[in-house]
PDB file of C-alpha atoms in Angstrom:
ATOM      1  CA  MET K   1     -16.189 -32.234 -69.522  1.00 46.00           C
ATOM      2  CA  GLU K   2     -17.870 -29.525 -67.473  1.00 51.00           C
ATOM      3  CA  ASP K   3     -20.794 -28.426 -67.969  1.00 54.00           C
ATOM      4  CA  PRO K   4     -21.210 -25.606 -70.168  1.00 61.00           C
ATOM      5  CA  VAL K   5     -24.632 -24.406 -69.311  1.00 59.00           C
ATOM      6  CA  PRO K   6     -25.085 -22.913 -66.208  1.00 64.00           C
ATOM      7  CA  ASP K   7     -28.179 -24.486 -64.529  1.00 74.00           C
ATOM      8  CA  GLU K   8     -28.630 -25.393 -60.757  1.00 83.00           C
ATOM      9  CA  MET K   9     -28.458 -29.044 -59.290  1.00 87.00           C
ATOM     10  CA  ILE K  10     -31.017 -30.566 -57.355  1.00 89.00           C
ATOM     11  CA  GLN K  11     -30.538 -33.863 -55.521  1.00 89.00           C
ATOM     12  CA  CYS K  12     -33.946 -36.145 -55.061  1.00 91.00           C
ATOM     13  CA  ILE K  13     -34.110 -37.390 -51.305  1.00 91.00           C
ATOM     14  CA  ILE K  14     -34.910 -41.025 -52.293  1.00 92.00           C
ATOM     15  CA  CYS K  15     -32.110 -41.363 -54.301  1.00 91.00           C
ATOM     16  CA  GLU K  16     -29.971 -39.473 -53.732  1.00 88.00           C
ATOM     17  CA  ASP K  17     -28.702 -38.524 -57.399  1.00 90.00           C
ATOM     18  CA  TRP K  18     -28.221 -35.073 -58.405  1.00 90.00           C
ATOM     19  CA  TYR K  19     -30.031 -33.372 -61.473  1.00 90.00           C
ATOM     20  CA  HIS K  20     -29.930 -30.416 -63.304  1.00 90.00           C
ATOM     21  CA  THR K  21     -33.234 -29.083 -63.622  1.00 87.00           C
ATOM     22  CA  ARG K  22     -33.408 -29.028 -66.999  1.00 87.00           C
ATOM     23  CA  HIS K  23     -33.366 -32.739 -67.130  1.00 87.00           C
ATOM     24  CA  LEU K  24     -35.964 -33.267 -64.537  1.00 89.00           C
ATOM     25  CA  GLY K  25     -38.518 -33.334 -67.119  1.00 85.00           C
ATOM     26  CA  THR K  26     -41.176 -31.049 -65.565  1.00 86.00           C
ATOM     27  CA  GLU K  27     -41.016 -26.574 -64.407  1.00 86.00           C
ATOM     28  CA  VAL K  28     -39.176 -26.293 -61.081  1.00 88.00           C
ATOM     29  CA  PRO K  29     -41.424 -24.297 -59.062  1.00 86.00           C
ATOM     30  CA  SER K  30     -40.272 -20.532 -58.664  1.00 81.00           C
ATOM     31  CA  ASN K  31     -41.118 -20.285 -55.407  1.00 80.00           C
ATOM     32  CA  ASN K  32     -39.240 -22.089 -52.534  1.00 86.00           C
ATOM     33  CA  PHE K  33     -39.255 -26.055 -51.960  1.00 89.00           C
ATOM     34  CA  ALA K  34     -38.044 -27.941 -49.228  1.00 88.00           C
ATOM     35  CA  GLU K  35     -37.526 -31.535 -51.000  1.00 91.00           C
ATOM     36  CA  MET K  36     -37.813 -32.924 -54.500  1.00 92.00           C
ATOM     37  CA  ILE K  37     -38.419 -36.546 -55.784  1.00 93.00           C
ATOM     38  CA  CYS K  38     -37.156 -37.326 -59.520  1.00 93.00           C
ATOM     39  CA  GLU K  39     -39.744 -39.113 -61.807  1.00 94.00           C
ATOM     40  CA  SER K  40     -37.552 -42.329 -61.491  1.00 94.00           C
ATOM     41  CA  CYS K  41     -38.053 -42.746 -57.805  1.00 95.00           C
ATOM     42  CA  VAL K  42     -41.919 -41.545 -58.492  1.00 94.00           C
ATOM     43  CA  THR K  43     -42.402 -44.160 -60.844  1.00 94.00           C
ATOM     44  CA  LYS K  44     -40.474 -46.435 -58.583  1.00 95.00           C
ATOM     45  CA  HIS K  45     -42.552 -45.513 -55.693  1.00 96.00           C
ATOM     46  CA  ASP K  46     -45.884 -44.775 -57.629  1.00 94.00           C
ATOM     47  CA  PHE K  47     -47.631 -44.590 -53.864  1.00 95.00           C
ATOM     48  CA  LEU K  48     -46.501 -40.739 -54.213  1.00 95.00           C
ATOM     49  CA  LEU K  49     -48.896 -40.367 -56.849  1.00 93.00           C
ATOM     50  CA  ASN K  50     -51.782 -40.615 -53.965  1.00 93.00           C
ATOM     51  CA  TYR K  51     -49.980 -37.542 -52.050  1.00 94.00           C
ATOM     52  CA  ASP K  52     -49.690 -35.289 -55.229  1.00 91.00           C
ATOM     53  CA  SER K  53     -51.909 -33.439 -53.643  1.00 90.00           C
ATOM     54  CA  TYR K  54     -49.740 -32.234 -50.906  1.00 91.00           C
ATOM     55  CA  SER K  55     -46.695 -31.381 -53.770  1.00 91.00           C
ATOM     56  CA  MET K  56     -46.415 -27.984 -55.229  1.00 87.00           C
ATOM     57  CA  VAL K  57     -48.915 -28.513 -58.405  1.00 68.00           C
ATOM     58  CA  LYS K  58     -49.411 -25.304 -60.293  1.00 55.00           C
ATOM     59  CA  PRO K  59     -52.970 -23.914 -60.345  1.00 42.00           C
ATOM     60  CA  ALA K  60     -52.765 -23.489 -64.065  1.00 33.00           C
ATOM     61  CA  ARG K  61     -52.531 -27.087 -64.140  1.00 38.00           C
ATOM     62  CA  ILE K  62     -54.908 -28.620 -61.705  1.00 37.00           C
ATOM     63  CA  THR K  63     -57.762 -27.883 -63.824  1.00 33.00           C
ATOM     64  CA  GLU K  64     -56.283 -30.502 -66.622  1.00 36.00           C
ATOM     65  CA  GLU K  65     -54.917 -33.125 -64.273  1.00 37.00           C
ATOM     66  CA  THR K  66     -57.043 -35.485 -63.294  1.00 44.00           C
ATOM     67  CA  ASN K  67     -57.149 -38.317 -60.560  1.00 43.00           C
ATOM     68  CA  VAL K  68     -58.268 -41.593 -60.943  1.00 42.00           C
ATOM     69  CA  ASP K  69     -60.049 -43.316 -57.750  1.00 41.00           C
ATOM     70  CA  VAL K  70     -58.392 -46.793 -57.419  1.00 37.00           C
ATOM     71  CA  THR K  71     -61.999 -48.088 -55.342  1.00 37.00           C
ATOM     72  CA  SER K  72     -64.138 -46.925 -58.963  1.00 38.00           C
ATOM     73  CA  ASP K  73     -63.873 -45.489 -62.494  1.00 40.00           C
ATOM     74  CA  THR K  74     -64.658 -41.987 -62.113  1.00 40.00           C
ATOM     75  CA  LYS K  75     -62.566 -39.048 -62.338  1.00 40.00           C
ATOM     76  CA  GLN K  76     -61.779 -36.206 -60.069  1.00 43.00           C
ATOM     77  CA  PRO K  77     -59.841 -32.449 -60.081  1.00 44.00           C
ATOM     78  CA  ILE K  78     -56.825 -32.875 -58.169  1.00 40.00           C
ATOM     79  CA  ASP K  79     -57.480 -30.048 -55.865  1.00 43.00           C
ATOM     80  CA  GLU K  80     -60.400 -32.063 -54.401  1.00 43.00           C
ATOM     81  CA  ILE K  81     -58.270 -34.660 -53.161  1.00 44.00           C
ATOM     82  CA  LYS K  82     -59.045 -35.483 -49.460  1.00 45.00           C
ATOM     83  CA  THR K  83     -56.397 -35.914 -47.075  1.00 47.00           C
ATOM     84  CA  GLY K  84     -56.245 -38.905 -44.752  1.00 46.00           C
ATOM     85  CA  GLU K  85     -57.986 -36.799 -41.713  1.00 47.00           C
ATOM     86  CA  GLU K  86     -60.422 -35.980 -43.971  1.00 46.00           C
ATOM     87  CA  GLN K  87     -61.389 -39.290 -45.223  1.00 47.00           C
ATOM     88  CA  THR K  88     -61.493 -41.034 -41.767  1.00 45.00           C
ATOM     89  CA  LYS K  89     -60.934 -39.795 -37.884  1.00 45.00           C
ATOM     90  CA  ASN K  90     -60.751 -43.726 -37.002  1.00 47.00           C
ATOM     91  CA  GLU K  91     -56.911 -44.180 -35.772  1.00 51.00           C
ATOM     92  CA  ASN K  92     -57.048 -47.662 -36.272  1.00 52.00           C
ATOM     93  CA  SER K  93     -53.549 -48.995 -37.418  1.00 55.00           C
ATOM     94  CA  ASP K  94     -55.137 -51.335 -39.890  1.00 70.00           C
ATOM     95  CA  TYR K  95     -57.271 -48.725 -41.379  1.00 85.00           C
ATOM     96  CA  CYS K  96     -55.547 -47.557 -44.804  1.00 91.00           C
ATOM     97  CA  LYS K  97     -55.637 -43.551 -44.716  1.00 90.00           C
ATOM     98  CA  LYS K  98     -53.919 -43.408 -48.271  1.00 92.00           C
ATOM     99  CA  PRO K  99     -55.726 -41.162 -50.082  1.00 92.00           C
ATOM    100  CA  LYS K 100     -57.575 -42.806 -52.119  1.00 89.00           C
ATOM    101  CA  GLN K 101     -57.294 -40.515 -55.707  1.00 89.00           C
ATOM    102  CA  LYS K 102     -54.278 -40.784 -57.591  1.00 90.00           C
ATOM    103  CA  SER K 103     -52.523 -38.705 -59.767  1.00 89.00           C
ATOM    104  CA  LEU K 104     -51.806 -39.413 -63.614  1.00 88.00           C
ATOM    105  CA  LYS K 105     -49.159 -37.134 -63.678  1.00 88.00           C
ATOM    106  CA  VAL K 106     -45.430 -38.840 -63.595  1.00 91.00           C
ATOM    107  CA  CYS K 107     -42.945 -36.303 -63.325  1.00 92.00           C
ATOM    108  CA  ALA K 108     -40.631 -35.465 -60.884  1.00 93.00           C
ATOM    109  CA  LYS K 109     -42.166 -34.070 -57.598  1.00 93.00           C
ATOM    110  CA  PHE K 110     -41.632 -31.095 -55.355  1.00 93.00           C
ATOM    111  CA  TRP K 111     -42.771 -30.604 -52.080  1.00 90.00           C
ATOM    112  CA  PRO K 112     -42.805 -27.156 -50.207  1.00 89.00           C
ATOM    113  CA  ASN K 113     -41.804 -28.252 -46.667  1.00 87.00           C
ATOM    114  CA  VAL K 114     -41.236 -31.669 -44.813  1.00 87.00           C
ATOM    115  CA  ASN K 115     -44.664 -31.567 -43.406  1.00 87.00           C
ATOM    116  CA  TRP K 116     -46.150 -33.623 -46.153  1.00 91.00           C
ATOM    117  CA  ARG K 117     -44.130 -36.739 -44.692  1.00 92.00           C
ATOM    118  CA  LYS K 118     -46.355 -36.232 -42.203  1.00 91.00           C
ATOM    119  CA  GLU K 119     -49.495 -37.206 -44.191  1.00 93.00           C
ATOM    120  CA  LEU K 120     -48.213 -40.625 -45.077  1.00 94.00           C
ATOM    121  CA  CYS K 121     -50.377 -43.756 -44.150  1.00 95.00           C
ATOM    122  CA  THR K 122     -49.382 -45.504 -41.084  1.00 93.00           C
ATOM    123  CA  CYS K 123     -51.257 -48.410 -41.312  1.00 94.00           C
ATOM    124  CA  ASP K 124     -49.767 -52.033 -41.142  1.00 93.00           C
ATOM    125  CA  ASP K 125     -49.551 -52.674 -45.305  1.00 94.00           C
ATOM    126  CA  CYS K 126     -48.217 -49.159 -45.782  1.00 95.00           C
ATOM    127  CA  LEU K 127     -45.352 -50.013 -43.500  1.00 95.00           C
ATOM    128  CA  LYS K 128     -45.080 -53.231 -44.907  1.00 95.00           C
ATOM    129  CA  MET K 129     -44.627 -51.338 -48.643  1.00 96.00           C
ATOM    130  CA  TYR K 130     -42.191 -49.009 -47.307  1.00 96.00           C
ATOM    131  CA  GLU K 131     -39.805 -51.509 -45.728  1.00 95.00           C
ATOM    132  CA  ASN K 132     -39.928 -53.560 -48.575  1.00 95.00           C
ATOM    133  CA  GLU K 133     -39.416 -50.475 -50.960  1.00 95.00           C
ATOM    134  CA  ASP K 134     -36.722 -49.059 -48.965  1.00 93.00           C
ATOM    135  CA  VAL K 135     -38.212 -45.779 -48.030  1.00 93.00           C
ATOM    136  CA  ALA K 136     -39.288 -45.924 -44.519  1.00 93.00           C
ATOM    137  CA  PHE K 137     -37.158 -43.323 -43.982  1.00 90.00           C
ATOM    138  CA  LEU K 138     -39.379 -40.897 -45.193  1.00 91.00           C
ATOM    139  CA  LEU K 139     -41.675 -40.746 -42.228  1.00 90.00           C
ATOM    140  CA  ASP K 140     -39.148 -39.374 -40.570  1.00 82.00           C
ATOM    141  CA  SER K 141     -40.144 -35.192 -40.555  1.00 70.00           C
ATOM    142  CA  GLU K 142     -38.095 -34.168 -38.062  1.00 66.00           C
ATOM    143  CA  ASP K 143     -34.493 -34.223 -39.542  1.00 54.00           C
ATOM    144  CA  PRO K 144     -34.492 -34.961 -43.225  1.00 60.00           C
ATOM    145  CA  VAL K 145     -30.624 -33.866 -43.496  1.00 58.00           C
ATOM    146  CA  HIS K 146     -29.323 -35.334 -40.529  1.00 55.00           C
ATOM    147  CA  LEU K 147     -31.437 -38.620 -41.760  1.00 60.00           C
ATOM    148  CA  TYR K 148     -29.186 -38.371 -45.413  1.00 59.00           C
ATOM    149  CA  GLU K 149     -25.714 -37.689 -43.702  1.00 60.00           C
ATOM    150  CA  GLU K 150     -26.220 -40.693 -41.536  1.00 67.00           C
ATOM    151  CA  LYS K 151     -27.117 -42.787 -44.695  1.00 67.00           C
ATOM    152  CA  GLY K 152     -24.381 -41.051 -46.420  1.00 65.00           C
ATOM    153  CA  LYS K 153     -21.249 -41.936 -43.698  1.00 70.00           C
ATOM    154  CA  ALA K 154     -22.791 -45.265 -43.297  1.00 75.00           C
ATOM    155  CA  LYS K 155     -22.223 -45.897 -47.206  1.00 71.00           C
ATOM    156  CA  ALA K 156     -19.002 -43.960 -47.092  1.00 70.00           C
ATOM    157  CA  GLN K 157     -17.875 -46.247 -43.723  1.00 78.00           C
ATOM    158  CA  GLU K 158     -19.126 -49.345 -45.872  1.00 79.00           C
ATOM    159  CA  VAL K 159     -16.771 -48.450 -48.823  1.00 74.00           C
ATOM    160  CA  ALA K 160     -13.843 -47.971 -46.369  1.00 74.00           C
ATOM    161  CA  ASP K 161     -14.089 -51.466 -44.587  1.00 77.00           C
ATOM    162  CA  ASP K 162     -14.613 -53.175 -48.037  1.00 79.00           C
ATOM    163  CA  HIS K 163     -11.292 -51.870 -49.135  1.00 76.00           C
ATOM    164  CA  LEU K 164      -9.788 -52.229 -46.125  1.00 74.00           C
ATOM    165  CA  GLN K 165     -11.082 -56.196 -46.303  1.00 79.00           C
ATOM    166  CA  GLN K 166      -9.962 -56.340 -49.100  1.00 81.00           C
ATOM    167  CA  GLN K 167      -6.777 -54.929 -48.721  1.00 77.00           C
ATOM    168  CA  MET K 168      -6.129 -57.329 -45.363  1.00 74.00           C
ATOM    169  CA  ASN K 169      -6.876 -60.199 -47.725  1.00 80.00           C
ATOM    170  CA  SER K 170      -4.376 -59.239 -50.073  1.00 81.00           C
ATOM    171  CA  ILE K 171      -2.039 -59.602 -47.115  1.00 79.00           C
ATOM    172  CA  PRO K 172       0.102 -62.931 -46.614  1.00 83.00           C
ATOM    173  CA  ARG K 173      -1.381 -63.943 -43.244  1.00 80.00           C
ATOM    174  CA  THR K 174       2.400 -64.716 -41.148  1.00 82.00           C
ATOM    175  CA  GLN K 175       2.606 -60.440 -42.202  1.00 81.00           C
ATOM    176  CA  LEU K 176      -0.890 -59.863 -41.015  1.00 76.00           C
ATOM    177  CA  ILE K 177      -0.266 -61.083 -37.696  1.00 83.00           C
ATOM    178  CA  ASP K 178       3.309 -59.190 -37.775  1.00 79.00           C
ATOM    179  CA  CYS K 179       1.360 -56.005 -38.599  1.00 80.00           C
ATOM    180  CA  ILE K 180      -1.334 -55.928 -35.698  1.00 83.00           C
ATOM    181  CA  ALA K 181       1.307 -57.143 -33.466  1.00 82.00           C
ATOM    182  CA  GLY K 182       3.383 -54.346 -34.257  1.00 81.00           C
ATOM    183  CA  TYR K 183       0.396 -51.616 -34.501  1.00 82.00           C
ATOM    184  CA  ASN K 184      -0.070 -53.013 -30.937  1.00 86.00           C
ATOM    185  CA  ASP K 185       3.143 -52.604 -29.535  1.00 84.00           C
ATOM    186  CA  LEU K 186       3.622 -49.122 -30.842  1.00 84.00           C
ATOM    187  CA  LYS K 187      -0.009 -48.045 -29.564  1.00 87.00           C
ATOM    188  CA  GLU K 188       0.965 -49.319 -25.817  1.00 88.00           C
ATOM    189  CA  ARG K 189       4.997 -48.301 -25.884  1.00 87.00           C
ATOM    190  CA  LEU K 190       3.605 -44.880 -27.460  1.00 88.00           C
ATOM    191  CA  GLY K 191       0.653 -44.593 -24.566  1.00 88.00           C
ATOM    192  CA  GLU K 192       3.201 -44.928 -21.859  1.00 89.00           C
ATOM    193  CA  TYR K 193       5.897 -42.356 -23.185  1.00 88.00           C
ATOM    194  CA  LEU K 194       2.974 -40.062 -23.376  1.00 89.00           C
ATOM    195  CA  LYS K 195       1.850 -40.608 -20.348  1.00 88.00           C
ATOM    196  CA  LYS K 196       5.386 -39.318 -18.586  1.00 86.00           C
ATOM    197  CA  PHE K 197       4.538 -35.935 -20.457  1.00 86.00           C
ATOM    198  CA  ALA K 198       0.958 -35.536 -18.636  1.00 87.00           C
ATOM    199  CA  GLU K 199       2.326 -36.933 -15.728  1.00 87.00           C
ATOM    200  CA  ASN K 200       5.088 -34.178 -15.226  1.00 86.00           C
ATOM    201  CA  LYS K 201       2.795 -31.587 -17.514  1.00 83.00           C
ATOM    202  CA  LYS K 202       5.797 -30.964 -20.190  1.00 86.00           C
ATOM    203  CA  ILE K 203       4.782 -30.071 -23.629  1.00 88.00           C
ATOM    204  CA  VAL K 204       5.882 -32.777 -26.060  1.00 86.00           C
ATOM    205  CA  ARG K 205       8.164 -31.609 -28.736  1.00 89.00           C
ATOM    206  CA  GLU K 206       9.035 -32.875 -31.727  1.00 88.00           C
ATOM    207  CA  GLU K 207      12.651 -33.657 -30.949  1.00 89.00           C
ATOM    208  CA  ASP K 208      10.588 -36.251 -28.209  1.00 88.00           C
ATOM    209  CA  ILE K 209       8.491 -38.137 -31.065  1.00 88.00           C
ATOM    210  CA  ARG K 210      11.908 -38.432 -33.070  1.00 89.00           C
ATOM    211  CA  GLU K 211      13.498 -39.467 -30.215  1.00 90.00           C
ATOM    212  CA  PHE K 212      10.356 -42.375 -29.263  1.00 88.00           C
ATOM    213  CA  PHE K 213      10.783 -43.680 -33.273  1.00 88.00           C
ATOM    214  CA  ASP K 214      14.540 -43.610 -33.055  1.00 88.00           C
ATOM    215  CA  GLU K 215      14.204 -46.195 -30.086  1.00 87.00           C
ATOM    216  CA  MET K 216      11.074 -47.741 -31.546  1.00 83.00           C
ATOM    217  CA  ASN K 217      13.667 -48.622 -35.068  1.00 84.00           C
ATOM    218  CA  ALA K 218      16.606 -49.469 -32.862  1.00 84.00           C
ATOM    219  CA  ARG K 219      14.247 -52.365 -30.994  1.00 78.00           C
ATOM    220  CA  LYS K 220      13.149 -53.321 -34.355  1.00 74.00           C
ATOM    221  CA  LYS K 221      16.389 -54.306 -35.461  1.00 74.00           C
ATOM    222  CA  GLN K 222      17.762 -55.791 -32.434  1.00 72.00           C
ATOM    223  CA  ARG K 223      14.032 -58.259 -33.073  1.00 66.00           C
ATOM    224  CA  VAL K 224      15.158 -58.399 -36.740  1.00 59.00           C
ATOM    225  CA  ASN K 225      18.712 -59.378 -35.777  1.00 62.00           C
ATOM    226  CA  GLN K 226      17.974 -62.113 -32.900  1.00 59.00           C
ATOM    227  CA  VAL K 227      15.613 -63.592 -35.707  1.00 52.00           C
ATOM    228  CA  GLU K 228      18.359 -64.291 -37.741  1.00 51.00           C
ATOM    229  CA  VAL K 229      20.237 -65.476 -35.270  1.00 49.00           C
ATOM    230  CA  SER K 230      17.352 -67.965 -33.869  1.00 48.00           C
ATOM    231  CA  HIS K 231      17.271 -68.962 -37.874  1.00 48.00           C
ATOM    232  CA  PHE K 232      20.851 -69.419 -38.400  1.00 47.00           C
ATOM    233  CA  CYS K 233      21.502 -72.083 -35.670  1.00 48.00           C
ATOM    234  CA  ARG K 234      18.984 -73.993 -36.554  1.00 49.00           C
TER     235      ARG K 234
END
């Protein structure tokens, strides 16, 4: 049943599910945003809470939200979270640059642009965590839309391949071999037939294609008759 309530739908960049804005559990920013991560994914990948300072948090709520330092029991306002560059200038890949402060506000997150991805720590431990949680693609801040399209194409191809494999498995082996042989024969003969038109720079007409398939059907009937005669002789 179609939803009668007019409402915009937004896609999460991690799970790729679509949500009505009223179902996100938080207020959608009035300003334009580039990316959204739903509450379910924020809960599942809670390291994102360490990067909450880069999300679109309303100023009125900043003073209300506090962040727990994972190394101590002190609390600090979210607007005082320091970036990785402010924490250290050490470029050693073994040094974790993830902000030490972690937001307590678990909800859908909105990002004004893709630059927040560049702030993600790339130390060995964090890289391993991204791989384990299957979110390593977040490190790509150049063209995320292209990445989503590639993932979608890969999923579609996987489904198509599975469906084709199921269909092939349901066909008896002898019939499957005949189908493959027939396809290869059609491909070869059609290529040879069209090659003549290309060499003579002639336009392929509908009548030419019909003539080609009439000849193919005639050859097929001839082969069937030969098989029947051979079977009868035995």
